[in-house]
XYZ file of C-alpha atoms in Angstrom:
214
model
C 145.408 85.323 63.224
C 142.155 83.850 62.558
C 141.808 82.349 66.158
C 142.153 86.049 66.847
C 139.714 86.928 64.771
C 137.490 84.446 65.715
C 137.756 85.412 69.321
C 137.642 89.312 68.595
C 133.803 88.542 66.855
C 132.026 86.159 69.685
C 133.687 89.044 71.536
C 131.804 91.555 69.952
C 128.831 89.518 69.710
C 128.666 88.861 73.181
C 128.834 93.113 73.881
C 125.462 93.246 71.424
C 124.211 90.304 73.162
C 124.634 92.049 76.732
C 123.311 95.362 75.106
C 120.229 93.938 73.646
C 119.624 92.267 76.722
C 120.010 95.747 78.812
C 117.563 97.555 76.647
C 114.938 95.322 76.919
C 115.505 95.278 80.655
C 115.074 98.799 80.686
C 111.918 98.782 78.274
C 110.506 96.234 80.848
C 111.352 98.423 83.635
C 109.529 101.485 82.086
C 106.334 99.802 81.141
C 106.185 98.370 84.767
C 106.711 102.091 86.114
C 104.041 103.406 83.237
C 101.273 100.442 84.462
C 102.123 101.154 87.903
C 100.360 104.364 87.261
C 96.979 103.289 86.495
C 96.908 100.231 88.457
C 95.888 101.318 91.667
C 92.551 103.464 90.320
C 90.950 100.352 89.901
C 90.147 98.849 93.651
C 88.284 101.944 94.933
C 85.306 99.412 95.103
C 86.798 97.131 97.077
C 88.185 99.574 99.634
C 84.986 100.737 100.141
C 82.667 97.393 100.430
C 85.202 96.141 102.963
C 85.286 99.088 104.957
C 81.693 99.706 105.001
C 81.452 95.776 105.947
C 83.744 95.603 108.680
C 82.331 99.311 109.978
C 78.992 97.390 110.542
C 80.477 94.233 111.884
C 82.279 96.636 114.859
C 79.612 98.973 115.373
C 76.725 95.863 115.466
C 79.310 94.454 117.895
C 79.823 97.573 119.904
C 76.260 98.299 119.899
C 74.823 95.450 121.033
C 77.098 94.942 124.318
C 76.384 98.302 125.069
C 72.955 97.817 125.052
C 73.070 93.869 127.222
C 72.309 91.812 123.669
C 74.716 88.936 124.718
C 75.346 86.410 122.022
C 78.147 84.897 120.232
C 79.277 88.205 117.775
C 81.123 85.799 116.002
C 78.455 84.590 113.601
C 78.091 88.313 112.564
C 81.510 88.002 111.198
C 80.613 84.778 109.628
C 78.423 85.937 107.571
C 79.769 89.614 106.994
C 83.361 88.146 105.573
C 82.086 85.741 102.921
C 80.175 88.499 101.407
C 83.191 90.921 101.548
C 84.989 87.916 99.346
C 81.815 87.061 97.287
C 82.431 91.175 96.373
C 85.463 90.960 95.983
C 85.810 88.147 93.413
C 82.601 89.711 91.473
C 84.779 92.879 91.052
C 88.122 91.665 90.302
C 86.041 89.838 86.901
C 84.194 92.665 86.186
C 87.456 94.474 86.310
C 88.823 92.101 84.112
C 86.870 92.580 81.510
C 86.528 96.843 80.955
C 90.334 96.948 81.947
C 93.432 94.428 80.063
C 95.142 93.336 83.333
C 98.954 94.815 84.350
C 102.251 93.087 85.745
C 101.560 96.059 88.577
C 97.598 95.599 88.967
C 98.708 91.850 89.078
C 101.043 92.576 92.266
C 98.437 94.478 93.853
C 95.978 92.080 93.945
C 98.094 89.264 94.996
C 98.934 91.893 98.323
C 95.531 92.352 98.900
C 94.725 88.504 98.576
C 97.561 87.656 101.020
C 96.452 90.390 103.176
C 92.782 89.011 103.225
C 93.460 85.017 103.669
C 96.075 86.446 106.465
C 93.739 88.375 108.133
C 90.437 85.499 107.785
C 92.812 82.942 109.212
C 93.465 85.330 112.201
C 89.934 86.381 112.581
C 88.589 82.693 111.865
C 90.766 80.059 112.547
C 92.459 81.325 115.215
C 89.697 81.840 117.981
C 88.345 78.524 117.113
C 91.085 76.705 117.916
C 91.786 78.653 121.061
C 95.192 80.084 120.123
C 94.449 83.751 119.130
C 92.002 85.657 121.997
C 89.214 87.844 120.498
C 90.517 90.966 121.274
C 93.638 90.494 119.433
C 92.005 90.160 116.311
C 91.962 93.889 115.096
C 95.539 95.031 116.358
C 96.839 91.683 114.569
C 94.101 92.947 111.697
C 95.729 96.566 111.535
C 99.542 95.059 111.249
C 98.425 93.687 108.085
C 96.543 96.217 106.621
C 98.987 98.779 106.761
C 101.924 96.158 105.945
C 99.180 95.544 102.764
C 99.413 99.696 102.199
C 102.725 100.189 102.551
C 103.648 97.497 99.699
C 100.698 99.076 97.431
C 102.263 102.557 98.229
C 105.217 101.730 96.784
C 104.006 100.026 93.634
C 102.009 102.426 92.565
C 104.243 105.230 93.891
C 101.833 107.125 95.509
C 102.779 108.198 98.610
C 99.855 109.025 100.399
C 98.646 105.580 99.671
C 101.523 104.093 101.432
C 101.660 107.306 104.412
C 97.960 105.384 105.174
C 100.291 102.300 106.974
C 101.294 104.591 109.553
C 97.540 104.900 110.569
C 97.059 101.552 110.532
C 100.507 100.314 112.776
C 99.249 103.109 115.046
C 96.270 101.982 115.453
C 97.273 98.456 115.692
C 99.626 99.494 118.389
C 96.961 101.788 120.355
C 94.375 98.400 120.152
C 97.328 96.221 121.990
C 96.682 98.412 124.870
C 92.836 98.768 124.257
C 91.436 95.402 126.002
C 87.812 96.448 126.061
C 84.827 96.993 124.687
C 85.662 100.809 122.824
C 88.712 98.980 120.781
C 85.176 98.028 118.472
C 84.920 101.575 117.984
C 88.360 102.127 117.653
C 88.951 99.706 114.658
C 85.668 100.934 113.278
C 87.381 104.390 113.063
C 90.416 103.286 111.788
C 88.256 102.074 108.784
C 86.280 104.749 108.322
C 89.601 107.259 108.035
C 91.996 104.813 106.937
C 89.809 102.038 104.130
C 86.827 103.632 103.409
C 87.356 106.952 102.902
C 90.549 106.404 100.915
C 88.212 104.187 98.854
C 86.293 107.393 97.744
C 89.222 108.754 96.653
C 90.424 106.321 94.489
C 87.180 105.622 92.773
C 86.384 109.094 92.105
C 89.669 109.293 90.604
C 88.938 106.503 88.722
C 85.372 107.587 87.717
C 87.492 110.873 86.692
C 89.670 108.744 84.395
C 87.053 106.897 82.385
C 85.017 109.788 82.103
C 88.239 111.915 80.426
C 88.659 108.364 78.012
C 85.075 108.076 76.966
């Protein structure tokens, strides 16, 4: 009878254990949904910079073959992209210190870091060694970004966050057929209606936010 007793309490204790355990699975859960929330408010800078950078890197590009300036374009990009990332880093540690940092802001800046080294490498390493042609830099470019989106999307469940990946595999797919000179303009586009101006958004949002907390 005590063996039975014995067995009916680590029983029981084991049922408080599991409960305990569920609850603060499902606190964890919530807080992740509530951070989720306000995560995404906070890289309207970012969107904008890069789009704005990248804008003038096509256009320059576009621009100057039009008009018979023949060089190598891809020093324009050299020193365009390290400023994008000297931006970016500035940001994220200004960020870090008006805002504690969240298990969700946390996920979407590791997306957009992958998405940036993925995209560098492509744009950088690849035509240097010979293996990835010019012109299939931006539809390779525009997989990513909207692969980048849709993952953002759904972490900070906003939906017309994530609806901005079907612009970008579009456009991706419409610059695999594009082989000339107007897919310059064509990506530029793409990052006016699809980066920059989805940048604006956010940050007035988030200049909406701090104003309403101050």
């Amino acid at each position: 009878m005590y063996v039975c007793f014995v067995k009916q309490s680590t029983l029981f204790n084991e049922v408080e254990m599991d409960d305990k355990t569920a609850i603060d699975e499902l606190v964890f859960i919530r807080k992740v949904i509530e951070e989720t929330k306000k995560a995404v408010v906070y890289n309207g800078k970012d969107y904008i910079f890069w789009g704005v950078l990248v804008i003038v890197g096509m256009m320059s590009t576009y621009i100057f073959h039009l008009s018979g300036l023949y060089f190598n374009y891809f020093w324009i990009w050299v020193v365009l992209i390290p400023i994008g990332w000297i931006f970016s880093i500035y940001n994220r540690i200004k960020l870090k210190e008006k805002h504690p940092p969240t298990y969700s802001g946390k996920l979407i800046r590791a997306v957009w870091a992958a998405a940036g080294i993925a995209m560098t490498i492509v744009g950088f390493v690849g035509p240097m060694m010979g293996t990835i042609k010019p012109m299939a830099i931006s539809p390779i470019a525009c997989i990513i970004m909207g692969s980048a989106y849709f993952v953002s999307g759904k972490i900070v469940d906003v939906k017309w966050l994530g609806n901005l990946s079907f612009g970008w595999w579009i456009g991706g797919i419409v610059l695999l057929f594009v082989t000339s000179i107007h897919s310059f303009l064509i990506m530029a586009l793409l990052m006016l209606f699809f980066q920059t101006l989805p940048g604006i958004i956010i940050y007035r949002k988030y200049k909406q936010t701090m104003t309403a907390k101050s």
